[in-house]
Amino acid sequence: IRRRRNLFAVGADIFLPYLRQHLTGGTYGGLVRCDVRRLPFSAATFDVVFCGEVLEHLEETEGLQLLTSMERVARWQVILTTPVGHCDQHAYDGNEYQAHRSAWTPRALRRLGYRVRGSGLRGMGGLIAKENSPLPDWLRLLANAVWMVATPFSYYLPEIGGGMVGVKNVQPPKTTAPPMAPSI
């Protein structure tokens, strides 16, 4: 998106090797090494906050705190992606933070004010992700095809999906009008 539009995007990650991968790619205008459980940004810093496949790596209470923090630093919208329900994943790439520690449902995100859409088919996430799939590449491609065919159905019924997208519009910060000049 950043390459097609004049956007300033900031990437945040705790795992230094992942940040280094993005230094030369032009994906982000800035990179911040931080623990997302303590976002180092002021209120309403970003127009939109996108959180891709992060919630499931935190304990549930930490995930709820992250959602609150993202809503605080967003001016207009928070967009997130996460698996539907439990999706087993252990650490890889030498990154202990890759392990999944919580499970999220469309119902839980809706209760927090998010509009939710699904993708794929529940139970298939571990089959299509190259990092931890037990399938050979050719069979993983077939699993990806099934995921794509299922998406038009899970879009409207995210409970059957393997992944979901949550979107929440946040209120712009209230600004006080500058004092009016006294009339003479």
PDB file of N, CA, C and O in Angstrom, residues 88-134:
ATOM      1  N   ASP A  88      -2.507 -24.016  16.790  1.00  0.00           N
ATOM      2  CA  ASP A  88      -1.262 -24.406  17.433  1.00  0.00           C
ATOM      3  C   ASP A  88      -0.051 -23.915  16.647  1.00  0.00           C
ATOM      4  O   ASP A  88       0.045 -24.138  15.439  1.00  0.00           O
ATOM      5  N   GLN A  89       0.820 -23.214  17.319  1.00  0.00           N
ATOM      6  CA  GLN A  89       2.071 -22.787  16.697  1.00  0.00           C
ATOM      7  C   GLN A  89       3.118 -22.626  17.789  1.00  0.00           C
ATOM      8  O   GLN A  89       2.871 -22.007  18.813  1.00  0.00           O
ATOM      9  N   HIS A  90       4.275 -23.190  17.522  1.00  0.00           N
ATOM     10  CA  HIS A  90       5.388 -23.097  18.461  1.00  0.00           C
ATOM     11  C   HIS A  90       6.399 -22.084  17.932  1.00  0.00           C
ATOM     12  O   HIS A  90       6.300 -21.615  16.815  1.00  0.00           O
ATOM     13  N   ALA A  91       7.376 -21.769  18.758  1.00  0.00           N
ATOM     14  CA  ALA A  91       8.422 -20.834  18.361  1.00  0.00           C
ATOM     15  C   ALA A  91       9.172 -21.371  17.138  1.00  0.00           C
ATOM     16  O   ALA A  91       9.335 -22.578  16.983  1.00  0.00           O
ATOM     17  N   TYR A  92       9.591 -20.483  16.257  1.00  0.00           N
ATOM     18  CA  TYR A  92      10.448 -20.836  15.119  1.00  0.00           C
ATOM     19  C   TYR A  92      11.283 -19.612  14.764  1.00  0.00           C
ATOM     20  O   TYR A  92      11.083 -18.539  15.323  1.00  0.00           O
ATOM     21  N   ASP A  93      12.210 -19.752  13.854  1.00  0.00           N
ATOM     22  CA  ASP A  93      13.144 -18.683  13.471  1.00  0.00           C
ATOM     23  C   ASP A  93      13.999 -18.226  14.659  1.00  0.00           C
ATOM     24  O   ASP A  93      14.521 -17.118  14.656  1.00  0.00           O
ATOM     25  N   GLY A  94      14.088 -19.051  15.704  1.00  0.00           N
ATOM     26  CA  GLY A  94      14.798 -18.624  16.892  1.00  0.00           C
ATOM     27  C   GLY A  94      14.047 -17.538  17.650  1.00  0.00           C
ATOM     28  O   GLY A  94      14.624 -16.824  18.460  1.00  0.00           O
ATOM     29  N   ASN A  95      12.761 -17.412  17.378  1.00  0.00           N
ATOM     30  CA  ASN A  95      11.935 -16.347  17.942  1.00  0.00           C
ATOM     31  C   ASN A  95      10.911 -16.953  18.901  1.00  0.00           C
ATOM     32  O   ASN A  95       9.892 -17.498  18.472  1.00  0.00           O
ATOM     33  N   GLU A  96      11.164 -16.833  20.197  1.00  0.00           N
ATOM     34  CA  GLU A  96      10.248 -17.372  21.206  1.00  0.00           C
ATOM     35  C   GLU A  96       8.869 -16.733  21.133  1.00  0.00           C
ATOM     36  O   GLU A  96       7.874 -17.312  21.566  1.00  0.00           O
ATOM     37  N   TYR A  97       8.791 -15.525  20.569  1.00  0.00           N
ATOM     38  CA  TYR A  97       7.517 -14.805  20.502  1.00  0.00           C
ATOM     39  C   TYR A  97       6.577 -15.358  19.434  1.00  0.00           C
ATOM     40  O   TYR A  97       5.423 -14.940  19.364  1.00  0.00           O
ATOM     41  N   GLN A  98       7.039 -16.276  18.605  1.00  0.00           N
ATOM     42  CA  GLN A  98       6.188 -16.858  17.569  1.00  0.00           C
ATOM     43  C   GLN A  98       5.158 -17.845  18.129  1.00  0.00           C
ATOM     44  O   GLN A  98       4.184 -18.166  17.467  1.00  0.00           O
ATOM     45  N   ALA A  99       5.360 -18.345  19.335  1.00  0.00           N
ATOM     46  CA  ALA A  99       4.411 -19.299  19.922  1.00  0.00           C
ATOM     47  C   ALA A  99       3.059 -18.617  20.159  1.00  0.00           C
ATOM     48  O   ALA A  99       3.004 -17.453  20.542  1.00  0.00           O
ATOM     49  N   HIS A 100       1.983 -19.355  19.903  1.00  0.00           N
ATOM     50  CA  HIS A 100       0.639 -18.840  20.161  1.00  0.00           C
ATOM     51  C   HIS A 100       0.283 -19.068  21.621  1.00  0.00           C
ATOM     52  O   HIS A 100       0.470 -20.154  22.157  1.00  0.00           O
ATOM     53  N   ARG A 101      -0.267 -18.041  22.253  1.00  0.00           N
ATOM     54  CA  ARG A 101      -0.580 -18.096  23.677  1.00  0.00           C
ATOM     55  C   ARG A 101      -2.063 -17.850  23.983  1.00  0.00           C
ATOM     56  O   ARG A 101      -2.480 -17.955  25.126  1.00  0.00           O
ATOM     57  N   SER A 102      -2.834 -17.472  22.979  1.00  0.00           N
ATOM     58  CA  SER A 102      -4.265 -17.236  23.212  1.00  0.00           C
ATOM     59  C   SER A 102      -5.040 -17.528  21.941  1.00  0.00           C
ATOM     60  O   SER A 102      -4.464 -17.656  20.860  1.00  0.00           O
ATOM     61  N   ALA A 103      -6.340 -17.622  22.100  1.00  0.00           N
ATOM     62  CA  ALA A 103      -7.235 -17.870  20.968  1.00  0.00           C
ATOM     63  C   ALA A 103      -8.330 -16.806  20.987  1.00  0.00           C
ATOM     64  O   ALA A 103      -8.819 -16.430  22.060  1.00  0.00           O
ATOM     65  N   TRP A 104      -8.704 -16.337  19.813  1.00  0.00           N
ATOM     66  CA  TRP A 104      -9.695 -15.271  19.679  1.00  0.00           C
ATOM     67  C   TRP A 104     -10.834 -15.742  18.794  1.00  0.00           C
ATOM     68  O   TRP A 104     -10.630 -16.517  17.865  1.00  0.00           O
ATOM     69  N   THR A 105     -12.036 -15.271  19.083  1.00  0.00           N
ATOM     70  CA  THR A 105     -13.212 -15.653  18.302  1.00  0.00           C
ATOM     71  C   THR A 105     -13.866 -14.402  17.726  1.00  0.00           C
ATOM     72  O   THR A 105     -13.703 -13.301  18.258  1.00  0.00           O
ATOM     73  N   PRO A 106     -14.627 -14.577  16.651  1.00  0.00           N
ATOM     74  CA  PRO A 106     -15.378 -13.432  16.117  1.00  0.00           C
ATOM     75  C   PRO A 106     -16.294 -12.808  17.174  1.00  0.00           C
ATOM     76  O   PRO A 106     -16.403 -11.591  17.272  1.00  0.00           O
ATOM     77  N   ARG A 107     -16.915 -13.644  17.966  1.00  0.00           N
ATOM     78  CA  ARG A 107     -17.828 -13.138  19.006  1.00  0.00           C
ATOM     79  C   ARG A 107     -17.087 -12.240  20.005  1.00  0.00           C
ATOM     80  O   ARG A 107     -17.595 -11.178  20.397  1.00  0.00           O
ATOM     81  N   ALA A 108     -15.894 -12.659  20.416  1.00  0.00           N
ATOM     82  CA  ALA A 108     -15.121 -11.862  21.381  1.00  0.00           C
ATOM     83  C   ALA A 108     -14.769 -10.497  20.790  1.00  0.00           C
ATOM     84  O   ALA A 108     -14.874  -9.475  21.475  1.00  0.00           O
ATOM     85  N   LEU A 109     -14.350 -10.469  19.526  1.00  0.00           N
ATOM     86  CA  LEU A 109     -14.002  -9.187  18.901  1.00  0.00           C
ATOM     87  C   LEU A 109     -15.238  -8.316  18.699  1.00  0.00           C
ATOM     88  O   LEU A 109     -15.178  -7.093  18.866  1.00  0.00           O
ATOM     89  N   ARG A 110     -16.367  -8.931  18.349  1.00  0.00           N
ATOM     90  CA  ARG A 110     -17.602  -8.152  18.196  1.00  0.00           C
ATOM     91  C   ARG A 110     -17.990  -7.491  19.513  1.00  0.00           C
ATOM     92  O   ARG A 110     -18.432  -6.346  19.539  1.00  0.00           O
ATOM     93  N   ARG A 111     -17.843  -8.229  20.631  1.00  0.00           N
ATOM     94  CA  ARG A 111     -18.174  -7.665  21.941  1.00  0.00           C
ATOM     95  C   ARG A 111     -17.310  -6.446  22.264  1.00  0.00           C
ATOM     96  O   ARG A 111     -17.708  -5.602  23.055  1.00  0.00           O
ATOM     97  N   LEU A 112     -16.138  -6.372  21.648  1.00  0.00           N
ATOM     98  CA  LEU A 112     -15.233  -5.238  21.864  1.00  0.00           C
ATOM     99  C   LEU A 112     -15.461  -4.117  20.849  1.00  0.00           C
ATOM    100  O   LEU A 112     -14.700  -3.157  20.797  1.00  0.00           O
ATOM    101  N   GLY A 113     -16.484  -4.285  19.999  1.00  0.00           N
ATOM    102  CA  GLY A 113     -16.846  -3.225  19.062  1.00  0.00           C
ATOM    103  C   GLY A 113     -16.253  -3.357  17.672  1.00  0.00           C
ATOM    104  O   GLY A 113     -16.323  -2.416  16.884  1.00  0.00           O
ATOM    105  N   TYR A 114     -15.694  -4.515  17.338  1.00  0.00           N
ATOM    106  CA  TYR A 114     -15.089  -4.718  16.017  1.00  0.00           C
ATOM    107  C   TYR A 114     -16.097  -5.335  15.054  1.00  0.00           C
ATOM    108  O   TYR A 114     -16.899  -6.189  15.439  1.00  0.00           O
ATOM    109  N   ARG A 115     -16.055  -4.886  13.800  1.00  0.00           N
ATOM    110  CA  ARG A 115     -16.751  -5.573  12.713  1.00  0.00           C
ATOM    111  C   ARG A 115     -15.813  -6.694  12.276  1.00  0.00           C
ATOM    112  O   ARG A 115     -14.600  -6.467  12.125  1.00  0.00           O
ATOM    113  N   VAL A 116     -16.337  -7.883  12.071  1.00  0.00           N
ATOM    114  CA  VAL A 116     -15.484  -9.042  11.821  1.00  0.00           C
ATOM    115  C   VAL A 116     -15.880  -9.741  10.522  1.00  0.00           C
ATOM    116  O   VAL A 116     -17.055  -9.989  10.272  1.00  0.00           O
ATOM    117  N   ARG A 117     -14.879 -10.068   9.721  1.00  0.00           N
ATOM    118  CA  ARG A 117     -15.035 -10.871   8.502  1.00  0.00           C
ATOM    119  C   ARG A 117     -14.028 -12.017   8.561  1.00  0.00           C
ATOM    120  O   ARG A 117     -12.959 -11.877   9.146  1.00  0.00           O
ATOM    121  N   GLY A 118     -14.367 -13.117   7.924  1.00  0.00           N
ATOM    122  CA  GLY A 118     -13.498 -14.289   7.971  1.00  0.00           C
ATOM    123  C   GLY A 118     -12.783 -14.543   6.668  1.00  0.00           C
ATOM    124  O   GLY A 118     -13.080 -13.943   5.629  1.00  0.00           O
ATOM    125  N   SER A 119     -11.821 -15.454   6.745  1.00  0.00           N
ATOM    126  CA  SER A 119     -11.132 -15.942   5.546  1.00  0.00           C
ATOM    127  C   SER A 119     -10.749 -17.390   5.780  1.00  0.00           C
ATOM    128  O   SER A 119     -10.534 -17.824   6.913  1.00  0.00           O
ATOM    129  N   GLY A 120     -10.699 -18.144   4.695  1.00  0.00           N
ATOM    130  CA  GLY A 120     -10.262 -19.532   4.779  1.00  0.00           C
ATOM    131  C   GLY A 120     -11.231 -20.435   5.489  1.00  0.00           C
ATOM    132  O   GLY A 120     -12.427 -20.171   5.549  1.00  0.00           O
ATOM    133  N   LEU A 121     -10.698 -21.530   6.022  1.00  0.00           N
ATOM    134  CA  LEU A 121     -11.500 -22.553   6.670  1.00  0.00           C
ATOM    135  C   LEU A 121     -10.824 -22.954   7.967  1.00  0.00           C
ATOM    136  O   LEU A 121      -9.617 -23.228   7.995  1.00  0.00           O
ATOM    137  N   ARG A 122     -11.591 -22.989   9.029  1.00  0.00           N
ATOM    138  CA  ARG A 122     -11.060 -23.285  10.357  1.00  0.00           C
ATOM    139  C   ARG A 122     -10.332 -24.630  10.374  1.00  0.00           C
ATOM    140  O   ARG A 122     -10.765 -25.596   9.765  1.00  0.00           O
ATOM    141  N   GLY A 123      -9.233 -24.672  11.073  1.00  0.00           N
ATOM    142  CA  GLY A 123      -8.452 -25.894  11.204  1.00  0.00           C
ATOM    143  C   GLY A 123      -7.392 -26.065  10.132  1.00  0.00           C
ATOM    144  O   GLY A 123      -6.607 -27.005  10.176  1.00  0.00           O
ATOM    145  N   MET A 124      -7.362 -25.163   9.148  1.00  0.00           N
ATOM    146  CA  MET A 124      -6.408 -25.312   8.052  1.00  0.00           C
ATOM    147  C   MET A 124      -5.194 -24.403   8.172  1.00  0.00           C
ATOM    148  O   MET A 124      -4.248 -24.541   7.419  1.00  0.00           O
ATOM    149  N   GLY A 125      -5.204 -23.461   9.123  1.00  0.00           N
ATOM    150  CA  GLY A 125      -4.118 -22.504   9.235  1.00  0.00           C
ATOM    151  C   GLY A 125      -2.753 -23.161   9.349  1.00  0.00           C
ATOM    152  O   GLY A 125      -1.792 -22.744   8.717  1.00  0.00           O
ATOM    153  N   GLY A 126      -2.650 -24.192  10.145  1.00  0.00           N
ATOM    154  CA  GLY A 126      -1.387 -24.890  10.320  1.00  0.00           C
ATOM    155  C   GLY A 126      -0.953 -25.672   9.091  1.00  0.00           C
ATOM    156  O   GLY A 126       0.206 -26.048   8.968  1.00  0.00           O
ATOM    157  N   LEU A 127      -1.887 -25.919   8.175  1.00  0.00           N
ATOM    158  CA  LEU A 127      -1.548 -26.672   6.962  1.00  0.00           C
ATOM    159  C   LEU A 127      -0.980 -25.778   5.871  1.00  0.00           C
ATOM    160  O   LEU A 127      -0.234 -26.241   5.019  1.00  0.00           O
ATOM    161  N   ILE A 128      -1.350 -24.503   5.885  1.00  0.00           N
ATOM    162  CA  ILE A 128      -0.926 -23.656   4.773  1.00  0.00           C
ATOM    163  C   ILE A 128       0.280 -22.788   5.081  1.00  0.00           C
ATOM    164  O   ILE A 128       0.960 -22.327   4.189  1.00  0.00           O
ATOM    165  N   ALA A 129       0.549 -22.543   6.362  1.00  0.00           N
ATOM    166  CA  ALA A 129       1.682 -21.688   6.725  1.00  0.00           C
ATOM    167  C   ALA A 129       2.986 -22.451   6.498  1.00  0.00           C
ATOM    168  O   ALA A 129       3.214 -23.494   7.099  1.00  0.00           O
ATOM    169  N   LYS A 130       3.818 -21.960   5.621  1.00  0.00           N
ATOM    170  CA  LYS A 130       5.043 -22.660   5.250  1.00  0.00           C
ATOM    171  C   LYS A 130       5.956 -22.945   6.443  1.00  0.00           C
ATOM    172  O   LYS A 130       6.613 -23.973   6.510  1.00  0.00           O
ATOM    173  N   GLU A 131       5.973 -22.012   7.419  1.00  0.00           N
ATOM    174  CA  GLU A 131       6.890 -22.141   8.541  1.00  0.00           C
ATOM    175  C   GLU A 131       6.665 -23.395   9.381  1.00  0.00           C
ATOM    176  O   GLU A 131       7.594 -23.944   9.939  1.00  0.00           O
ATOM    177  N   ASN A 132       5.409 -23.831   9.504  1.00  0.00           N
ATOM    178  CA  ASN A 132       5.154 -24.969  10.382  1.00  0.00           C
ATOM    179  C   ASN A 132       4.219 -26.018   9.778  1.00  0.00           C
ATOM    180  O   ASN A 132       3.692 -26.843  10.493  1.00  0.00           O
ATOM    181  N   SER A 133       4.013 -26.001   8.484  1.00  0.00           N
ATOM    182  CA  SER A 133       3.123 -26.963   7.847  1.00  0.00           C
ATOM    183  C   SER A 133       3.761 -28.351   7.805  1.00  0.00           C
ATOM    184  O   SER A 133       4.930 -28.491   7.444  1.00  0.00           O
ATOM    185  N   PRO A 134       2.985 -29.384   8.159  1.00  0.00           N
ATOM    186  CA  PRO A 134       3.506 -30.746   8.049  1.00  0.00           C
ATOM    187  C   PRO A 134       3.405 -31.301   6.620  1.00  0.00           C
ATOM    188  O   PRO A 134       3.876 -32.400   6.345  1.00  0.00           O
TER     189      PRO A 134
END
